[in-house]
Amino acid sequence: MTDFTAVTNVGDNAWFHGLYVCPDIDTVTYTLAGVADEERGWGIEGDTFRTLGQLERLGTDDTWFKIGDLDFATHLFRTSLLKQGKTLTQVTAIISRALGLKGVNVLPVTDEHVETRILTREKGEMHLQEFWVKWKGELTPTDVVYSGAKEASVTPAVTKAVASADRIILCPGNPITSVMPMLAVSGFLQALRRSRARKVAVSPMVGRGAFSGPAAKLMAAKRLSPTSQGVASLYGDMIDAIVVDEMDADQKERIEKQGVSCIVSRTLMKTRADEERLAEVALRA
Amino acid sequence: MTDFTAVTNVGDNAWFHGLYVCPDIDTVTYTLAGVADEERGWGIEGDTFRTLGQLERLGTDDTWFKIGDLDFATHLFRTSLLKQGKTLTQVTAIISRALGLKGVNVLPVTDEHVETRILTREKGEMHLQEFWVKWKGELTPTDVVYSGAKEASVTPAVTKAVASADRIILCPGNPITSVMPMLAVSGFLQALRRSRARKVAVSPMVGRGAFSGPAAKLMAAKRLSPTSQGVASLYGDMIDAIVVDEMDADQKERIEKQGVSCIVSRTLMKTRADEERLAEVALRA
């Protein structure tokens, strides 16, 4: 029996070197398979970069997006299967199985292509990866759009998982680049609303910033307060409760006035034990 | 000034993992760039096989064709450029330049897809690579066809190179899998015939077999004598002279009766010096 389903964002998917790269799906899959490079925060542990180095020597200009030799296999395999007509959901299941995942389903929110695009003051519109990796998040974002999200539909597998869930956790990903692009996909928000599961978000914010990543900057671009309270307002009536960091304890009252239960806990995750404890909190919330 | 052009076979080109792989072009390019793995006879020196190993773990069944991590970069880069609309000739020139080739043009005989297919008694028809690499040449070939060759045309660059050459060497490649698939491409044979260059072949045969590879078996499948004399008859009026091994000295008279000058030399190449000496012989012939 599967007792855990991870529904993943696809808004950071992109084509590199003719291959379909799905960074969020892969990070989830590699992490659950125990092969993720946790120190680096992406890719496979112990991976090397020989193919990428050679691509650079040959004159490719896309090498700012780092793909390891083992990681390349995932993208080659996925792209071939997609071209054979398999859906992203099917391909993700095949890769998960091959990497040894058991008792966990990893489901892309949609099988269609959705792209989180950042409008910047300095360089115009670009893919999220370009904003975050190529430009190191140093440009000034003025807006964020989820290109293709409305035209895309949530998959039947996700709809079913959401409908039958006892509890749904909105993980402490970047609200603008990890959670909202999923909610923008036609049918996903409706499925969440219809589900009788208890819905608990974990805020990625502490004080007026995020633990890591460009969340604060991008929330500001969306004219949202880059705080746990801002996250609570953004998720609004989609969630029953939110877990916020101890440092944001003072926001509890204001959050609860918006009709969302607020659980105060330590949310900074440095070790596997921290992660497990926070998961416990979210599951009990 | 370019004083040397290598026109290469494309009949062994094949798709692997969604990438367009051109073994003959790459072997020529890698060799001329000084990065070929000469011991193995294919690929790049010191290459590793991490991506391929991971592809195997993921469940790909095409891993019998060995592609190294550095070599993968070539195929990724080439496939991307082809998809951008560049011709194989253009892509080959870009890769050659990036690998540092100077004073040498590597030209695929055609920009179109041609495939050398082997008909076998045991397993029916298959791509040459499948016959030679996957099945290790152990099946019984009954015929060889050059699929797409008639529909393909020789490139203008090759026509020009052939027309302006002083001397054309038909290298001691397998006549059936390296030379004939080129001659089968529309316009190449005509261009060779029109050219006033002196045309010299080097026989890959010695006695009733080849120094290496499946030449004898495949010549037999084409009902040709697997000898230097057989090669001379096959190339017929396309060549002015043929270099044969000392062990085939007894065939000289019969070959010259066919109207082809025959130069007897040591043709086994074990060292770079052997290669240079044989090249000298062919250039003087």
XYZ file of C-alpha atoms in Angstrom, chain A residues 16-19 30 44-48 50-55 57-60 68-77 80 83 94-95 98-99, chain B residues 16-19 30 44-48 50-55 57-60 68-77 80 83 94-95 98-99:
72
model
C 18.971 21.771 -21.890
C 21.101 20.239 -24.653
C 17.923 18.853 -26.214
C 16.970 17.039 -23.005
C 16.810 11.456 -5.703
C 23.218 12.944 -7.372
C 25.773 12.342 -4.643
C 29.294 11.811 -5.907
C 28.383 12.809 -9.438
C 31.071 14.017 -11.823
C 32.778 15.218 -17.471
C 30.060 15.427 -20.126
C 29.250 19.004 -19.140
C 32.918 20.002 -19.182
C 33.259 18.566 -22.675
C 30.080 20.333 -23.813
C 34.850 22.774 -24.573
C 32.735 22.138 -27.677
C 31.218 25.596 -27.317
C 27.789 25.058 -25.769
C 26.298 15.665 -13.664
C 27.166 12.523 -15.622
C 24.745 10.333 -13.643
C 22.111 13.058 -13.773
C 22.486 13.214 -17.574
C 21.336 9.590 -17.691
C 18.042 10.580 -16.046
C 17.443 13.316 -18.611
C 18.475 11.164 -21.576
C 16.238 8.337 -20.391
C 13.660 9.195 -24.907
C 9.489 10.911 -27.302
C 9.655 4.233 -14.180
C 12.637 6.269 -12.949
C 14.539 1.993 -11.157
C 16.101 4.060 -8.383
C 21.002 6.026 -29.427
C 19.194 7.466 -26.389
C 17.644 10.093 -28.676
C 21.060 11.249 -29.872
C 38.998 12.241 -32.686
C 37.980 9.335 -26.642
C 41.123 8.454 -24.723
C 40.633 8.199 -20.967
C 36.879 8.398 -21.263
C 34.675 7.057 -18.461
C 29.247 6.828 -15.826
C 26.279 8.099 -17.829
C 26.004 4.817 -19.709
C 26.218 2.808 -16.484
C 23.419 4.877 -14.993
C 21.329 4.477 -18.165
C 20.604 0.990 -14.097
C 17.559 2.974 -15.219
C 16.627 0.155 -17.567
C 17.721 1.311 -21.021
C 31.704 7.436 -22.923
C 30.944 10.547 -20.888
C 33.092 12.804 -23.087
C 31.744 11.129 -26.202
C 28.180 11.788 -25.007
C 28.980 15.506 -25.161
C 29.721 15.186 -28.888
C 26.389 13.477 -29.536
C 24.392 15.872 -27.342
C 26.012 18.856 -29.016
C 21.118 19.962 -30.602
C 17.698 20.202 -34.391
C 32.079 23.129 -35.631
C 33.084 20.057 -33.628
C 36.349 22.994 -31.199
C 38.589 19.930 -30.901
